[in-house]
Short mmCIF file of C-alpha atoms in Angstrom, two decimals:
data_model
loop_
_atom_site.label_atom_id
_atom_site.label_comp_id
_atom_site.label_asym_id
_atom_site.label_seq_id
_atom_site.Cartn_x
_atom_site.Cartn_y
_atom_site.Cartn_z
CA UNK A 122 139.49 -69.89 54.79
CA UNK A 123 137.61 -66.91 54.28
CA UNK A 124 139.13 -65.30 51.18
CA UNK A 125 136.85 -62.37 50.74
CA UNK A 126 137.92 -61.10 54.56
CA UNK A 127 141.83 -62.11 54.01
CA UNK A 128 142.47 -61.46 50.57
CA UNK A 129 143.79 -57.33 50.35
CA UNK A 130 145.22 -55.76 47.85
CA UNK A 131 149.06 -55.99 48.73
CA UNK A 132 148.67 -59.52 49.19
CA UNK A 133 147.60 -60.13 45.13
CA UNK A 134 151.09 -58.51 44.09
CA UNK A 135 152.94 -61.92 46.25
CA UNK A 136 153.97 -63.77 42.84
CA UNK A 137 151.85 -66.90 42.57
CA UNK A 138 151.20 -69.17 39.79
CA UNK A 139 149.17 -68.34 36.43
CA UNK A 140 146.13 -70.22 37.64
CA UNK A 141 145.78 -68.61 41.33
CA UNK A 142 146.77 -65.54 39.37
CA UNK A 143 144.09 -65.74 37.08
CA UNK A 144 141.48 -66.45 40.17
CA UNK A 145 143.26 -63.66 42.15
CA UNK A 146 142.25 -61.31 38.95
CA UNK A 147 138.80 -63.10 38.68
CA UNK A 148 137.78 -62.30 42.04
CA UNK A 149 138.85 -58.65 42.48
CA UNK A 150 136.77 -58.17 38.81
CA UNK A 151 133.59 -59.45 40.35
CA UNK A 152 133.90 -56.50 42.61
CA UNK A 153 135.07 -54.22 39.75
CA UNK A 154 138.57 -53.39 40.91
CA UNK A 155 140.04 -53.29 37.80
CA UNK A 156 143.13 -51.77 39.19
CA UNK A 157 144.49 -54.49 41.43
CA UNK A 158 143.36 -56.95 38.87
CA UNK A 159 145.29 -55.42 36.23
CA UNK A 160 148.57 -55.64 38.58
CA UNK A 161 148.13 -59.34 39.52
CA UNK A 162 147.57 -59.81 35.89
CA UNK A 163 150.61 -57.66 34.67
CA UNK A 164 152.95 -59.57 37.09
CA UNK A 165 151.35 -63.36 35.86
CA UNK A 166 151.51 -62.30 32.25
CA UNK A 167 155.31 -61.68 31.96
CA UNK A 168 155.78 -64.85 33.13
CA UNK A 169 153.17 -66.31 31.54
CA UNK A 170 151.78 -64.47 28.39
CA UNK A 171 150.05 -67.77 26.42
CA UNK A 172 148.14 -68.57 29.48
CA UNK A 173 144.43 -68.50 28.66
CA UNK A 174 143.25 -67.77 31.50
CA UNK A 175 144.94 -64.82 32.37
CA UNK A 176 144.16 -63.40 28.67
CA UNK A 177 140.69 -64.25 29.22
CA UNK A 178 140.91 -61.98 32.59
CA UNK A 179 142.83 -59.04 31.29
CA UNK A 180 140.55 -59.14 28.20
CA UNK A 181 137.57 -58.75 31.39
CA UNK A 182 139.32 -56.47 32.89
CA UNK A 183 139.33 -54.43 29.59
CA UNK A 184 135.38 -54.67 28.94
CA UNK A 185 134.56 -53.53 32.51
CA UNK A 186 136.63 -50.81 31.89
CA UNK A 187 135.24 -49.92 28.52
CA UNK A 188 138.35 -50.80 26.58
CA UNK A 189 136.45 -52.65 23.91
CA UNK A 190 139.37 -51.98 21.08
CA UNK A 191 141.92 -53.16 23.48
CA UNK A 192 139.81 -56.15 25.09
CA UNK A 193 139.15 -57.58 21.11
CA UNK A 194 142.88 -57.55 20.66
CA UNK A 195 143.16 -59.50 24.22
CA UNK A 196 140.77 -62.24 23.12
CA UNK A 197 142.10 -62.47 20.08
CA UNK A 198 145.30 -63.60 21.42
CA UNK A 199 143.27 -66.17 23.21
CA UNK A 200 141.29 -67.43 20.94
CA UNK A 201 144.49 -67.83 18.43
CA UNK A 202 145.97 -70.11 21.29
CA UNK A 203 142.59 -72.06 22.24
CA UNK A 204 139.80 -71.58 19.52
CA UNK A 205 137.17 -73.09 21.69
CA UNK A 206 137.43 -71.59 25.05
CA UNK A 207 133.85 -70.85 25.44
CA UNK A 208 134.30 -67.81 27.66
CA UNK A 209 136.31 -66.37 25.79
CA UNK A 210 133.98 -66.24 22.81
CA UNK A 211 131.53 -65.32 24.66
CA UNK A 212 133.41 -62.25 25.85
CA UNK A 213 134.18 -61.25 22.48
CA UNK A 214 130.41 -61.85 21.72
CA UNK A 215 129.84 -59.20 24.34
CA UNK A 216 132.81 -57.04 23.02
CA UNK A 217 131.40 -56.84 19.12
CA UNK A 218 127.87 -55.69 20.56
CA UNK A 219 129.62 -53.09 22.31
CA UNK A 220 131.54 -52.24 19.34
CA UNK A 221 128.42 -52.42 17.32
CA UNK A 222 129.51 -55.55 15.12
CA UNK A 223 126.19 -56.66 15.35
CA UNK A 224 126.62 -59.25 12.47
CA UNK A 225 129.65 -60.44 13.84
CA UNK A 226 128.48 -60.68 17.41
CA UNK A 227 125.54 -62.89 16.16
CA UNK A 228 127.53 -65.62 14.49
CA UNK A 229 129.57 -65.91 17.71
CA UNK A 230 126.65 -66.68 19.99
CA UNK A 231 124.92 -68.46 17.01
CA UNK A 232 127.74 -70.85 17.03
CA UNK A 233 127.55 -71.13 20.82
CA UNK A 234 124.23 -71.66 21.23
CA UNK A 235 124.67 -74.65 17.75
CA UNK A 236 127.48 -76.43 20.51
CA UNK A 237 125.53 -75.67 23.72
CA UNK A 238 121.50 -75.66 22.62
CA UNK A 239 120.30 -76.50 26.32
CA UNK A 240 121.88 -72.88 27.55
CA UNK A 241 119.40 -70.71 28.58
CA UNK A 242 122.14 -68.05 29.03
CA UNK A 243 123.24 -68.06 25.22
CA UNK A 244 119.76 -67.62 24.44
CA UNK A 245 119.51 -64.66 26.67
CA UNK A 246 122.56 -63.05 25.25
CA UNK A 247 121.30 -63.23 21.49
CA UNK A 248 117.79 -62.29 23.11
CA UNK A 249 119.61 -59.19 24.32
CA UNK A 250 121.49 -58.49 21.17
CA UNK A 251 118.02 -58.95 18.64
CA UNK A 252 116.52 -56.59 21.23
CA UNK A 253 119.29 -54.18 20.50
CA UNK A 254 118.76 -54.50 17.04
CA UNK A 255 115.31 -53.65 17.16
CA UNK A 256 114.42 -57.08 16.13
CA UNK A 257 111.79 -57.45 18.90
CA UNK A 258 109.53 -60.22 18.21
CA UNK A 259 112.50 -62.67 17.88
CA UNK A 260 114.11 -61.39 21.41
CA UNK A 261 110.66 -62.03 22.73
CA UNK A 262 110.59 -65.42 21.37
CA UNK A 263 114.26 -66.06 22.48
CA UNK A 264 112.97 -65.01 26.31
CA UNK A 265 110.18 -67.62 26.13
CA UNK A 266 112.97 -70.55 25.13
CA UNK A 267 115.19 -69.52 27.70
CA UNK A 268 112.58 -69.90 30.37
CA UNK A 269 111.40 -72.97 28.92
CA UNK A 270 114.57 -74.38 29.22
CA UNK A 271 115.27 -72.51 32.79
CA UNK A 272 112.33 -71.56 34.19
CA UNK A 273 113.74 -69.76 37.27
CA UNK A 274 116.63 -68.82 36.00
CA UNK A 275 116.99 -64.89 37.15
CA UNK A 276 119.30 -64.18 34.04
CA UNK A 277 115.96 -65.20 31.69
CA UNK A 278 113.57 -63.73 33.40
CA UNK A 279 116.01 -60.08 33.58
CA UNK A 280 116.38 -60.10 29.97
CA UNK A 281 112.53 -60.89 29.73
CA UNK A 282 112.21 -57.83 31.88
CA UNK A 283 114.77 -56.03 29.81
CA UNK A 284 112.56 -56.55 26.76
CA UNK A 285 109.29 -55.11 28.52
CA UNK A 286 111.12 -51.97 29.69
CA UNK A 287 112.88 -51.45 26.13
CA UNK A 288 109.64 -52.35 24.24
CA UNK A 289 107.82 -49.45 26.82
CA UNK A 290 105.25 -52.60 27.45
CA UNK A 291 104.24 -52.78 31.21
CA UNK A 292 106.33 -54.95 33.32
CA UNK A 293 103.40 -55.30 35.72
CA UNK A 294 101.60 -57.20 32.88
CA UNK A 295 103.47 -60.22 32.48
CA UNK A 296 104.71 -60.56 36.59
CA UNK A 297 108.24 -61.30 35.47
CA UNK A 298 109.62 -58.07 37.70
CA UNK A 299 107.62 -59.47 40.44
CA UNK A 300 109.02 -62.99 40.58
CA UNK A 301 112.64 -61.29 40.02
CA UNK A 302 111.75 -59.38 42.94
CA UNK A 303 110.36 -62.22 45.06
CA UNK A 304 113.24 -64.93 43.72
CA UNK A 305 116.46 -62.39 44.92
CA UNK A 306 114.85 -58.55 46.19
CA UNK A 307 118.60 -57.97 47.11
CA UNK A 308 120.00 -58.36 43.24
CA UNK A 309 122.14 -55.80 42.10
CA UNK A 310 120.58 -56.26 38.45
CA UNK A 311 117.05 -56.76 39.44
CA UNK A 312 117.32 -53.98 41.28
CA UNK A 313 118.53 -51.64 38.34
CA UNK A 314 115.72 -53.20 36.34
CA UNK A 315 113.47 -51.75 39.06
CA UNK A 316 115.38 -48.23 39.04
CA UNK A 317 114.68 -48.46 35.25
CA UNK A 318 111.37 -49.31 35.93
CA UNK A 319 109.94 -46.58 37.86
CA UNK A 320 111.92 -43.83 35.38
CA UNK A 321 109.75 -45.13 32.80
CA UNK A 322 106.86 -45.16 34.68
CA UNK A 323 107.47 -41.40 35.24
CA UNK A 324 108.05 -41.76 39.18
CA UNK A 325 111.59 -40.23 38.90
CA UNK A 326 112.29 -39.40 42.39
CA UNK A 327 111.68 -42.51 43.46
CA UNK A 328 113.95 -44.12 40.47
CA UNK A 329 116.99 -41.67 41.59
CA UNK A 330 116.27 -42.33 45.50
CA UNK A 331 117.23 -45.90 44.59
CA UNK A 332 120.09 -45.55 41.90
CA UNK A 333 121.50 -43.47 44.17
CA UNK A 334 121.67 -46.22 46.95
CA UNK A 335 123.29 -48.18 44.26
CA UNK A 336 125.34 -46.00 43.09
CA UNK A 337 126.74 -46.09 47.03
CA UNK A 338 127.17 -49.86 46.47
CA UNK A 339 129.11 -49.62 43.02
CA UNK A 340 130.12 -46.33 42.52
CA UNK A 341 132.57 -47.17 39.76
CA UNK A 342 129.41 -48.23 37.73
CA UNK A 343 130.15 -45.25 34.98
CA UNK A 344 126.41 -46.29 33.35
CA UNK A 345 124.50 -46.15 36.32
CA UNK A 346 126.43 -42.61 37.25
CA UNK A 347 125.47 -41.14 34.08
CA UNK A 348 121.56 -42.55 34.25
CA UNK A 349 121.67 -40.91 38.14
CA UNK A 350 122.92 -37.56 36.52
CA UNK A 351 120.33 -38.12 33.66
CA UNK A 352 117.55 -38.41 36.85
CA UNK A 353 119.38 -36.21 38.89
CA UNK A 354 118.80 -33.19 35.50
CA UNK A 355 115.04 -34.48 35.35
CA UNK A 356 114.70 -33.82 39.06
CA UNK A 357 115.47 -30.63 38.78
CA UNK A 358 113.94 -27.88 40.59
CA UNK A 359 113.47 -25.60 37.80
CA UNK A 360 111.84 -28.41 35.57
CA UNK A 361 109.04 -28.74 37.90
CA UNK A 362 106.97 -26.68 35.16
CA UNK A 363 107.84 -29.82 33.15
CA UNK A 364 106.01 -32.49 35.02
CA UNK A 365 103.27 -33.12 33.37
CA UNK A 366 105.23 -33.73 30.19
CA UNK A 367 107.54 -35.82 32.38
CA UNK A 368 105.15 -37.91 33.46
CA UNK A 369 102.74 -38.71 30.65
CA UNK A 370 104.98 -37.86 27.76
CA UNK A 371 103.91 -36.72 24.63
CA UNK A 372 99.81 -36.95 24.86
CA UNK A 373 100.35 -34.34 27.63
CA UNK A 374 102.31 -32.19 25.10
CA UNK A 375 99.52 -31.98 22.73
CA UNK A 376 96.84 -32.11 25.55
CA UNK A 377 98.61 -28.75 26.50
CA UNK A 378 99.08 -27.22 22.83
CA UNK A 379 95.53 -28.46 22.14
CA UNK A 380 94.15 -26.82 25.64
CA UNK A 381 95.82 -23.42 24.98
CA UNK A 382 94.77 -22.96 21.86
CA UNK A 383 91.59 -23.64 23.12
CA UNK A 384 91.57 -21.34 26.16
CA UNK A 385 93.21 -18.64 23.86
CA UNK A 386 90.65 -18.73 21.88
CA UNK A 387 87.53 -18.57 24.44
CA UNK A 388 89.20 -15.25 26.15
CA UNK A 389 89.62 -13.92 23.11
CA UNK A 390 85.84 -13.44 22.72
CA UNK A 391 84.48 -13.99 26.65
CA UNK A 392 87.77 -11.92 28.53
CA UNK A 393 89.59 -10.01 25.67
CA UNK A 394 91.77 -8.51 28.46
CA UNK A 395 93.49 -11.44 29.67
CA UNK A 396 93.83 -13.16 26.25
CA UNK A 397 97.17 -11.18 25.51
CA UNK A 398 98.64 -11.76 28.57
CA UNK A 399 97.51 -15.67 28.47
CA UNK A 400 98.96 -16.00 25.31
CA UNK A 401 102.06 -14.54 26.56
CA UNK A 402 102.19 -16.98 29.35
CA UNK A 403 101.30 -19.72 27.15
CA UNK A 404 104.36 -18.98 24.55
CA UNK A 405 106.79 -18.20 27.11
CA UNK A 406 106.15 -22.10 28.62
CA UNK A 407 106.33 -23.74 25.21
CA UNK A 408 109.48 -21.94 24.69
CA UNK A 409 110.86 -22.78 28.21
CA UNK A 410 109.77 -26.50 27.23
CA UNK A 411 111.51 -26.63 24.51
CA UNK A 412 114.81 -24.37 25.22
CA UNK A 413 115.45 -24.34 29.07
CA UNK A 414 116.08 -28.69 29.40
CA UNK A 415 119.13 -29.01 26.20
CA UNK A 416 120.21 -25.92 27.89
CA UNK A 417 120.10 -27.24 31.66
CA UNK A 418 121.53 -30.56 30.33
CA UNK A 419 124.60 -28.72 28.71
CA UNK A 420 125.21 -26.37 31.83
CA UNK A 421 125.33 -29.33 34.71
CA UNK A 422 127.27 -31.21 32.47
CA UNK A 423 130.02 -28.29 32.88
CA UNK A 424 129.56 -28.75 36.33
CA UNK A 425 130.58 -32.45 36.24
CA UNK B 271 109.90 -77.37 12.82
CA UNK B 272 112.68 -77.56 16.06
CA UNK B 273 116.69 -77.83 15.81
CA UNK B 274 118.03 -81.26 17.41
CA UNK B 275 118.92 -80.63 21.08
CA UNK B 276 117.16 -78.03 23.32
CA UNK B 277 114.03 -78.04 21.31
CA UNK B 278 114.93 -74.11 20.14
CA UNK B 279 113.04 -73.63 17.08
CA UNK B 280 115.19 -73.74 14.12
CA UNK B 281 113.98 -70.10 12.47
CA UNK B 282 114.86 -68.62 15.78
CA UNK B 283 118.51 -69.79 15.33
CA UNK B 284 118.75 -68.17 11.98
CA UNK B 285 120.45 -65.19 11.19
CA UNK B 286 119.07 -62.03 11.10
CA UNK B 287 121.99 -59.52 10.57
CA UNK B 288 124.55 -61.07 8.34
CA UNK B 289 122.23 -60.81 5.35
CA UNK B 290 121.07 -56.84 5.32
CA UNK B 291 122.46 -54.13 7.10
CA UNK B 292 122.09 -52.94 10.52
CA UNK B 293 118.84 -50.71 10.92
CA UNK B 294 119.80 -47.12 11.98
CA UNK B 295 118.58 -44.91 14.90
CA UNK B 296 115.63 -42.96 13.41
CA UNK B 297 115.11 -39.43 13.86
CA UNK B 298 113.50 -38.47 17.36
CA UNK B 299 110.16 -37.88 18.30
CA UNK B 300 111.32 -34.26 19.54
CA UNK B 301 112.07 -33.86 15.51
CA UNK B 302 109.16 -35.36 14.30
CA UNK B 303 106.60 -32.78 16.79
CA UNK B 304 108.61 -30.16 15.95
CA UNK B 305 108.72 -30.70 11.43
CA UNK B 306 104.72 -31.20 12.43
CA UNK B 307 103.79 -28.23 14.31
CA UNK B 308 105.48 -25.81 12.49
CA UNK B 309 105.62 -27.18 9.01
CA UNK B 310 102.51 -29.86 8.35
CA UNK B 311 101.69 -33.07 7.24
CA UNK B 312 103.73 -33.61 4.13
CA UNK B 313 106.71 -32.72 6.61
CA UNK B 314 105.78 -35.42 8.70
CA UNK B 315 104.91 -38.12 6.18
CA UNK B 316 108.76 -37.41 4.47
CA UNK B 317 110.25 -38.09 7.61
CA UNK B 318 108.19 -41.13 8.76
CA UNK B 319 108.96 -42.14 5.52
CA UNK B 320 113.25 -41.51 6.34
CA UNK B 321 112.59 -43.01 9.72
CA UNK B 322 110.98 -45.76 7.76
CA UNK B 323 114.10 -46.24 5.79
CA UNK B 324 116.58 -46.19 8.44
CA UNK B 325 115.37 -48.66 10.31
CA UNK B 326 114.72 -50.76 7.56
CA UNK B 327 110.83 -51.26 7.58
CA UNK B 328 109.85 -49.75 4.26
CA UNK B 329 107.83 -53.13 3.20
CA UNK B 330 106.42 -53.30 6.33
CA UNK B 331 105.49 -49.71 6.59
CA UNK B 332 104.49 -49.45 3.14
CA UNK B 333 100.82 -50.08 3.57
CA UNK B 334 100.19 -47.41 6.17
CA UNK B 335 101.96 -44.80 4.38
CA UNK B 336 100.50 -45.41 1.72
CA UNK B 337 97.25 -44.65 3.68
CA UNK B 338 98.36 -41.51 5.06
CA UNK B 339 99.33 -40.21 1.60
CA UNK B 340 96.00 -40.98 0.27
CA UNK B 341 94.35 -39.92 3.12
CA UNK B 342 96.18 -36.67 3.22
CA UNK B 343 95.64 -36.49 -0.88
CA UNK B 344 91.82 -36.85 -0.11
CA UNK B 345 90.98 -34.19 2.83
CA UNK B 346 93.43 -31.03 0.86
CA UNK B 347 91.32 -32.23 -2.06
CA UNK B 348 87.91 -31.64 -0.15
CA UNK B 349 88.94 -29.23 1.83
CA UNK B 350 90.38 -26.66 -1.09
CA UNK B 351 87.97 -28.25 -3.84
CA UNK B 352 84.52 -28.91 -2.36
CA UNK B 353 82.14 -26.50 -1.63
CA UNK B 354 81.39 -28.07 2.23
CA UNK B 355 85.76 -27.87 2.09
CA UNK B 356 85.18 -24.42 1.66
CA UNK B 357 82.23 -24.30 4.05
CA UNK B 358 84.59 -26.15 6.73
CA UNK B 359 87.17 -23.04 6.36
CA UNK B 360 84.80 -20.93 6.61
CA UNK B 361 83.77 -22.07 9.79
CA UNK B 362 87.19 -22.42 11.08
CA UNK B 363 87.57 -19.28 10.17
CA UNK B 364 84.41 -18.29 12.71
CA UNK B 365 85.41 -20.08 15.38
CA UNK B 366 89.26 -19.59 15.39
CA UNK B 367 90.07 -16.43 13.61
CA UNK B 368 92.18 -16.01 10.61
CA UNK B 369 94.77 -18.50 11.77
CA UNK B 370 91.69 -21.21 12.04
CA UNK B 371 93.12 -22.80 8.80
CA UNK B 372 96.61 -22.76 9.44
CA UNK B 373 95.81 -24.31 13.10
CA UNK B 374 93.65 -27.11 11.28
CA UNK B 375 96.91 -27.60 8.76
CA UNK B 376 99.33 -28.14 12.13
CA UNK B 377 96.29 -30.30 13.61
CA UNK B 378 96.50 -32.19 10.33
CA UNK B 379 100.11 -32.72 10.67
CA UNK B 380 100.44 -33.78 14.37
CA UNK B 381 97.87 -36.06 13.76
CA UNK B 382 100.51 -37.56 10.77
CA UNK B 383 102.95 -37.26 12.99
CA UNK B 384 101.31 -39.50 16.17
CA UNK B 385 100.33 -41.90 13.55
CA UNK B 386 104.00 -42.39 12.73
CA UNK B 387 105.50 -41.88 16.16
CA UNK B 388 102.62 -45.10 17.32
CA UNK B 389 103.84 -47.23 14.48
CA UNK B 390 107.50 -46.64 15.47
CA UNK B 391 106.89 -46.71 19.14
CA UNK B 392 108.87 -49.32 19.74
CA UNK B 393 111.95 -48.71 17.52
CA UNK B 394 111.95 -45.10 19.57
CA UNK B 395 111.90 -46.05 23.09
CA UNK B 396 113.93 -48.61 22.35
CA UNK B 397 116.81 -46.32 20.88
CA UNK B 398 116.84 -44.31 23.56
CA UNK B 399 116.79 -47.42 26.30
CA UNK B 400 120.00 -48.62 24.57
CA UNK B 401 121.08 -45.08 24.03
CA UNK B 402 121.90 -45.47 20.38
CA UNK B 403 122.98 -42.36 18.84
CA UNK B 404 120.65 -39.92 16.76
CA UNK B 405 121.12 -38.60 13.66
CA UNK B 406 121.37 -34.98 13.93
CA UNK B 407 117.28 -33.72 13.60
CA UNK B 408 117.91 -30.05 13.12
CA UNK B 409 119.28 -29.35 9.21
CA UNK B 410 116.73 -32.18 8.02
CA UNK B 411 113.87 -30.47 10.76
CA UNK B 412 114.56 -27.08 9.20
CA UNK B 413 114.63 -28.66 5.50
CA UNK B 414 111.32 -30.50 6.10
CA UNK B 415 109.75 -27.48 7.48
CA UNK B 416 110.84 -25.30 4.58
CA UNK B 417 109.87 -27.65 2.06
CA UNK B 418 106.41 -28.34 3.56
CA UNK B 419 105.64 -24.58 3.55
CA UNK B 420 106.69 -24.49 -0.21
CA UNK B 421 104.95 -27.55 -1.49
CA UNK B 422 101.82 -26.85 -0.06
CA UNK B 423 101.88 -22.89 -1.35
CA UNK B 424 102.53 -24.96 -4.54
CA UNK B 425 99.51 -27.27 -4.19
CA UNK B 426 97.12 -24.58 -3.05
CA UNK B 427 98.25 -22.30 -5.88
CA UNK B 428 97.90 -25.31 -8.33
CA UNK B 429 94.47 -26.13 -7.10
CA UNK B 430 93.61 -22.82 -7.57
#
């Protein structure tokens, strides 16, 4: 039975019992609809409310909906009832970080990885969290275990990825986008990797071309929304002016501070009757650089 | 020397946050251009210096700051105390106006300032990757600006 074409939404409220509950719930949060989930769960848990299975699901539901306060409490109902349910640390492993309990958050995947050392995917998640705590030698290091261990696994070789973009290193360099792109070119993550990729390479319109197609895909995705209005502002037609600095950063600031002083200087003694109007020109852009994008971010964010 | 199981070296299964605190988002490269073009170099070693702090490198960063300030100590020292310091001013004088100095002082600083913002390089893009939240740039910009200006009338005056 095909339960992807023949499971709809009316059909999770039928009352069913706290395991097919909890799988009902599971499956409608792999495709982010938190809302039907949440009323299969409701229904299960008044029946039910010690089941760890369906806490461990409404606790999900919680963190895809960025209810981090909420989804601790949820766990830590669970993890009262069953201190060892392994998902359900790890969820509240993923919780802290988000809270920014970064101490906490590493004894609970520390301890993890102590029961579980073959698991590439603990490794990734404290490779993840180091990188987050600007400890990046150790998330490197962490990346290199977990594709010792798992060689192909695409989780390892995103969070490898994840450290080259974060670190600004090239991901060209090492190949790991490449074989992410080669192993699954349809993945949803590998694919924001990519959109990632290209905004920090500068090619912008290309970046929002394709987090805009995945937006289409997932558009309850609230972080990829606000990075395609973040690309969206960038892309804006009266930034254009701004490209250069857009596209080679900060050398091209002082390439252009550098160049006008420069310039300003030589018409002052070869063309004294363009320098004023040069210099004009010239202060008027360092002023638009500096005033006109805080001010075009606050205005579209009106809009919103 | 490797944990049992899984081969994971044992260092790497250490802790790394339960023992200090958390480093902080440092002040952004947007502040740090904008303490160095209008107020100088000693603007711009202070706050690679509070950057340094916050994200909880000072040891580490210690060595290179310490070059900078030396480095910075050295060139005001030749270039208000020598007589081919004054010869230099003079000729950036010539060849830039009256403002030659001044532009040479914001050089001077930017060139602080890149030194820092390549040392922290990582920590920067980084915090904005994750989207970590800044500290607020503009009363400690303004400050640093203020104070640069002041110090260095202070020093030139001294020197004097």
């Amino acid at each position: 039975m095909n339960t992807e074409a023949t499971l709809a939404p009316d059909e999770a409220l039928a009352p069913v019992g706290p395991d097919e509950a909890a799988a009902r719930a599971s499956f409608w949060l792999d495709r982010e609809r938190t809302d039907v989930a949440r009323a299969e769960l409701e229904l299960a848990l008044r029946s039910h409310p010690r089941h760890t299975g369906l806490l461990y699901e409404s606790a999900r539901a919680d963190y895809i909906d960025d209810d981090y306060v909420r989804g601790k409490e949820t766990i830590g109902q669970l993890l009262a009832i069953d201190p060892g349910h392994a998902s359900g640390r790890l969820l509240m492993f993923l919780i802290e970080e988000q809270l920014g309990e970064f101490a906490q958050a590493e004894s609970l995947i520390l301890e993890l990885i102590r029961e579980s050392p073959e698991s590439a995917g603990y490794l990734c998640a404290y490779a993840r969290l180091m990188l987050r705590t600007l400890h990046f030698e150790k998330a490197g290091a962490l990346c290199n275990e977990a594709l010792r261990l798992s060689p192909n696994l695409d989780a390892a070789m995103r969070t490898r990825v994840l450290c080259e973009l974060a670190t600004g290193q090239s991901t060209r360099d090492s190949g790991s986008m490449a074989r992410l792109i080669v192993s699954d070119p349809d993945d949803w993550h590998t694919l924001t990797l990519v959109v990632y990729s290209l905004a920090q390479a500068g090619r912008t319109r290309e970046a929002l071309r394709l987090a805009r197609d995945l937006l289409r895909q997932r558009p309850g995705d609230r972080h990829l929304l606000e990075f395609v209005k973040s690309l969206s502002r960038d892309t804006h037609w009266t930034l254009v002016p701004m490209w250069p600095m857009q596209r080679w950063g900060w050398p091209a600031a002082f390439a252009l501070w550098g160049g006008g002083i420069l310039v300003s200087k030589i018409l002052a003694q070869s063309a004294p009757a363009y320098h004023g109007a040069f210099v004009a020109l010239w202060l008027s852009y360092a002023a638009y650089t500096w005033i006109w994008p805080p001010l075009l971010k606050r205005w579209l964010a009106r809009g919103d | 020397m490797n944990s049992p199981g899984g081969g994971v070296p044992a260092e790497l299964l250490r802790a790394s946050l339960c023992d200090k605190p958390p480093s902080r988002a440092p002040y952004s490269v947007q502040t740090g251009a904008i303490v160095a073009f209008f107020g100088g170099a000693i603007g711009s070693i202070v706050l690679a210096l509070l950057n340094s702090t916050r994200l909880g490198r000072g040891r580490r960063d210690a060595p290179w700051l310490v070059a900078v300030v030396l480095a910075f100590a050295g060139v005001t020292a030749w270039w208000h105390l020598t007589a081919t310091g004054f010869a230099f001013d003079d000729a950036l004088r010539g060849l830039l106006g009256a403002s030659g100095p001044r532009i040479a002082e914001r050089a001077l600083g930017m060139l602080v300032f890149g030194v820092a913002a390549w040392f922290h390089r990582r920590e920067q893009r980084a915090t904005d990757f994750f989207d970590r939240p800044r500290p607020n740039g503009l009363w400690v910009g303004l400050g640093l600006i203020l104070f640069d200006g002041a110090l260095m009338r202070g020093l030139l005056a001294w020197m004097e």
